Short mmCIF file of C-alpha atoms and ligand atoms in Angstrom, two decimals:
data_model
loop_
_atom_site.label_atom_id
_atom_site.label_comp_id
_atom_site.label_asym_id
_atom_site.label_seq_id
_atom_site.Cartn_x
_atom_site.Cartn_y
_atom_site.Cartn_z
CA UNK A 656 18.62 10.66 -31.72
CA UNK A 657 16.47 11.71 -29.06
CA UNK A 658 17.18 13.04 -25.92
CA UNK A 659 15.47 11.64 -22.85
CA UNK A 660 15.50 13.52 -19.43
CA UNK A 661 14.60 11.53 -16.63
CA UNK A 662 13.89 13.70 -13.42
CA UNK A 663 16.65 11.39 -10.87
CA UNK A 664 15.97 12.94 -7.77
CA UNK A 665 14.99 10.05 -6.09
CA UNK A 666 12.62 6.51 -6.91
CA UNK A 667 13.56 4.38 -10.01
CA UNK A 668 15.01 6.63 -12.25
CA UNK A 669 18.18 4.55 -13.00
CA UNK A 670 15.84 1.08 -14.52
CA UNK A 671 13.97 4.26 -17.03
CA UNK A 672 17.79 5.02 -17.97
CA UNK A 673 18.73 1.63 -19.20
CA UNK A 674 15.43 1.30 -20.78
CA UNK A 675 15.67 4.17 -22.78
CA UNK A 676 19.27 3.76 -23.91
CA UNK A 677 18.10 -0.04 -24.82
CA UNK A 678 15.63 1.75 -27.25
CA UNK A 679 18.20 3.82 -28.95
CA UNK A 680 17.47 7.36 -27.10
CA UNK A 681 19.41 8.82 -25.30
CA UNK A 682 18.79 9.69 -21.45
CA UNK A 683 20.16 12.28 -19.19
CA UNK A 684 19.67 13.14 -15.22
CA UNK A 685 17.81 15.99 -14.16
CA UNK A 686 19.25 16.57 -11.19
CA UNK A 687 19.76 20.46 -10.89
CA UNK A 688 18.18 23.73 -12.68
CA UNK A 689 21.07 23.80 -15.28
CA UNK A 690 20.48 20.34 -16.13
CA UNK A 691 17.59 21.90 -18.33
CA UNK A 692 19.55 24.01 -20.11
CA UNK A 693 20.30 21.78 -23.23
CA UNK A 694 17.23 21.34 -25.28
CA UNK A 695 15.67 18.20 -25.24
CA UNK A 696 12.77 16.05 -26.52
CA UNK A 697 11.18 13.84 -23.63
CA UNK A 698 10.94 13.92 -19.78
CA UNK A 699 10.22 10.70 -17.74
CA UNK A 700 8.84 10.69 -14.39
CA UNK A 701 9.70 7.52 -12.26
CA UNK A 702 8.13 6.08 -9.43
CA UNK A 703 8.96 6.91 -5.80
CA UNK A 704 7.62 9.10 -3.25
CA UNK A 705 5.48 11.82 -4.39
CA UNK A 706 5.93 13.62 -1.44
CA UNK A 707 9.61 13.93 -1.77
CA UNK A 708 10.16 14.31 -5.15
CA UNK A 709 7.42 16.97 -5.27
CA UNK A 710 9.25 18.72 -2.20
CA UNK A 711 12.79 18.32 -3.80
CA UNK A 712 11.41 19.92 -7.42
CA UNK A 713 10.08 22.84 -5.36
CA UNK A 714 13.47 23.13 -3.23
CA UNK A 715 15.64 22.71 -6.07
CA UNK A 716 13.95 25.07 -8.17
CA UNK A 717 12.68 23.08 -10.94
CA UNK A 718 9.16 22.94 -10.67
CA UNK A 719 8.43 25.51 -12.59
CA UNK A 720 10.41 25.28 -15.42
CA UNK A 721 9.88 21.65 -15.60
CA UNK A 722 5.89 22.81 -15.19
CA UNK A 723 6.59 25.16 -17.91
CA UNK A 724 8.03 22.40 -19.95
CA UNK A 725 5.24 20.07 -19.97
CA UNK A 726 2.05 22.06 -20.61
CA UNK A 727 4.73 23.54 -23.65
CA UNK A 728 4.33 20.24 -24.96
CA UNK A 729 7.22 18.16 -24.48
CA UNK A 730 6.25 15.06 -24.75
CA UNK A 731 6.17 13.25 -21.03
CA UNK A 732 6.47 9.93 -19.62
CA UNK A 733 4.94 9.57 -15.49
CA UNK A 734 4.94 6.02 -13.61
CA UNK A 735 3.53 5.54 -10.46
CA UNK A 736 4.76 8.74 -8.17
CA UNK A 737 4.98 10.11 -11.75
CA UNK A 738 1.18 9.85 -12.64
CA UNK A 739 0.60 11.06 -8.56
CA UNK A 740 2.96 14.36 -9.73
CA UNK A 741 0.88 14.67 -13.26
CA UNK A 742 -2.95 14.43 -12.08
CA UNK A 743 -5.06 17.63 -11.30
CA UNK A 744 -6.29 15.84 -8.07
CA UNK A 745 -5.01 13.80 -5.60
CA UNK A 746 -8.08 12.04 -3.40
CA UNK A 747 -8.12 13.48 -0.34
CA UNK A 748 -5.45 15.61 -0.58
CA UNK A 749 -5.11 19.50 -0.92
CA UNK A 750 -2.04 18.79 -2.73
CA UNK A 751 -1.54 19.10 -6.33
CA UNK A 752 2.13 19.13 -8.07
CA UNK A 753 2.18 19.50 -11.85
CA UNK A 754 -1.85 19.21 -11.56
CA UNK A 755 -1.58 18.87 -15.72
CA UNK A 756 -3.15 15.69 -16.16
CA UNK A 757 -7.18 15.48 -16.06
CA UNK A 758 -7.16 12.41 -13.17
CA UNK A 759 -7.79 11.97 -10.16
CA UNK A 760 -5.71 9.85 -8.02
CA UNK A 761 -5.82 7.52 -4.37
CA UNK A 762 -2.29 7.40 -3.24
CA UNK A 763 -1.10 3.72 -1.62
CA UNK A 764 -4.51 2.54 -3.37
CA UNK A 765 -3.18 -0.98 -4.10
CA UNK A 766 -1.30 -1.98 -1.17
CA UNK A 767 1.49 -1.56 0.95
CA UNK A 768 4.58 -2.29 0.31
CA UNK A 769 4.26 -6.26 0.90
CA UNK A 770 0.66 -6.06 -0.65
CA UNK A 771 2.64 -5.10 -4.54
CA UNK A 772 1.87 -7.49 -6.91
CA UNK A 773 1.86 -8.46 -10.72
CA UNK A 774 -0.31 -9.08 -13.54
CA UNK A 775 -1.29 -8.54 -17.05
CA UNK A 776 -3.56 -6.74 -19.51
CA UNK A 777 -3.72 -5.53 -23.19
CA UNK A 778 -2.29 -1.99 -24.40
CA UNK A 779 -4.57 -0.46 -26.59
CA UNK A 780 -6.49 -3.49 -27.64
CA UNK A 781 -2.51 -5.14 -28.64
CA UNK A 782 0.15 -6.78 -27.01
CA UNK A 783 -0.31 -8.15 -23.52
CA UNK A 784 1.77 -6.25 -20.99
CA UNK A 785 2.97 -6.99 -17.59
CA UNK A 786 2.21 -4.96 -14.97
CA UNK A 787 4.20 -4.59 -12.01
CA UNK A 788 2.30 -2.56 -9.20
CA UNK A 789 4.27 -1.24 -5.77
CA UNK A 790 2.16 0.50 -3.31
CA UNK A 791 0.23 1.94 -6.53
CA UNK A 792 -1.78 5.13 -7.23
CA UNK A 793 -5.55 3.94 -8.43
CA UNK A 794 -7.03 6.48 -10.79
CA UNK A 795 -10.33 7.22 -9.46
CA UNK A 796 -12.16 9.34 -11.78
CA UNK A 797 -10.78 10.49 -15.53
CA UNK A 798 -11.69 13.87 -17.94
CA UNK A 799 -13.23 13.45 -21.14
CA UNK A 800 -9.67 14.21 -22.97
CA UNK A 801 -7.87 11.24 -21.33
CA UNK A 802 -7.70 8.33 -22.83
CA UNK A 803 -7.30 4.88 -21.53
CA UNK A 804 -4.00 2.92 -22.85
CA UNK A 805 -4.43 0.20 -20.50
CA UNK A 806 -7.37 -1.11 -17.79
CA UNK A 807 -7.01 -3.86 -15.45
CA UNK A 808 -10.45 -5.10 -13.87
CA UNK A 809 -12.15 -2.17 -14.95
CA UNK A 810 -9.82 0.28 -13.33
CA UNK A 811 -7.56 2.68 -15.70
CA UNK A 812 -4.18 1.96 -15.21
CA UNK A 813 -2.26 3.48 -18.38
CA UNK A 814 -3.60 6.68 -19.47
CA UNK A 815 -3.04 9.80 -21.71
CA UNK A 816 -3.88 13.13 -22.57
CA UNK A 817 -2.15 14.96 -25.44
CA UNK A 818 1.75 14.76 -24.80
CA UNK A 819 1.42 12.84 -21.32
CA UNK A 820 1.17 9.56 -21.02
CA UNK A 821 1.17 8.06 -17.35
CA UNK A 822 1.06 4.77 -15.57
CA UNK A 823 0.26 3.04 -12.68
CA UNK A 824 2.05 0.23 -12.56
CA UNK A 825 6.43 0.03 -13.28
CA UNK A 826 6.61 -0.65 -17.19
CA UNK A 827 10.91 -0.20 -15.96
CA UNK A 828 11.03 -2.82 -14.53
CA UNK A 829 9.47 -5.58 -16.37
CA UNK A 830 11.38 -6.61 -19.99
CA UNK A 831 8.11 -5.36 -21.66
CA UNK A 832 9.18 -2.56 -23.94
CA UNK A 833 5.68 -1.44 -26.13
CA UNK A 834 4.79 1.45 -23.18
CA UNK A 835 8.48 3.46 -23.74
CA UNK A 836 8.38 2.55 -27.29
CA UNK A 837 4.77 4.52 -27.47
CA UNK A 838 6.51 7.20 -25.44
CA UNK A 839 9.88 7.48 -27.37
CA UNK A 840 7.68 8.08 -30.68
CA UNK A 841 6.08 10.61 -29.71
CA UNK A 842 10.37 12.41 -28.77
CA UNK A 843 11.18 12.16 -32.28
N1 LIG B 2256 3.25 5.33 -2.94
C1 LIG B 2256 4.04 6.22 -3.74
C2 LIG B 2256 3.53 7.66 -3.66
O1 LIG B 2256 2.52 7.89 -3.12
C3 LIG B 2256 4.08 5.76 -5.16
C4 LIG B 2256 4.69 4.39 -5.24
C5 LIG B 2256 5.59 4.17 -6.39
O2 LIG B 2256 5.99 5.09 -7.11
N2 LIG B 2256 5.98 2.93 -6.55
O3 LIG B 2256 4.17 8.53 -4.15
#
């Protein structure tokens, strides 16, 4: 059975949890450096504040060995703040936190808070999904080795590149399961 880590340090880790315990995996905080000790065979980044989450990964000392982790392989799982922590670029921004993902991202690009809204779009040429946005990251520009899961009026909004697959949108909090199930089969 796979083991899921979901980086909980702040945002909507706990609605990733439930989802991937619904699926049959099993999930785990990473709260603290140790918390990485125990092998394991996904990581999911939730949705929150960039900012703080990429300040608290630095302060708690698990950037880098989460870094490490990643660009290993291990198969990966970003939503919203997620995909911001994951892309190479951030649009006018000097900042760049796990920088592994060949995007490049406008923070707060659809919305405010009261500006989130919902809709819905194909994965892959499939199912219809719903997409939940919240003060959403718009991916801007994309490398040739990304490729699109998911576009929604001729934006990318689901995209991924070897073992990372990142969203916009909040796949955790819609009933929708087909984005973690693509994720989880890639942890087995
Ligand atoms: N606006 C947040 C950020 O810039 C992302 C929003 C979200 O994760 N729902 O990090």
């Amino acid at each position: 059975m796979s083991r899921i880590g979901v980086l909980a340090l702040q945002g909507a880790f706990i609605e990733h949890e439930r989802r991937v315990a619904e699926l049959g995996a099993t999930p785990f905080e990473i709260r603290e450096r140790h918390d990485l000790d125990a092998p394991f065979d996904g990581l999911i980044l939730p949705g929150g504040e960039s900012t703080v989450q990429g300040k608290l990964l630095r302060e708690l000392g698990l950037f880098e060995p989460v870094r490490e982790k990643i660009v290993a392989g291990l198969p990966t799982f970003g939503t919203c703040a997620g995909l911001i922590l994951l892309a190479k670029t951030i649009k006018d921004d000097p900042t760049v936190h796990f920088g592994v993902l060949d995007v490049t991202v406008e923070r707060n690009s659809y919305g405010r808070q009261l500006g989130s809204f919902h809709a819905d779009a194909p994965l892959m040429n499939g199912p219809v999904i719903p997409l939940s946005f919240i003060r959403a990251p718009k991916i801007t520009a994309l490398g040739d080795k990304v490729e699109t899961l998911v576009v929604l009026d001729g934006t990318p909004v689901a995209v991924r590149q070897d073992n990372v697959i990142a969203a916009a949108f909040h796949p955790e909090l819609d009933a929708d399961t087909n984005l973690h199930r693509l994720f989880l089969s890639r942890c087995d």
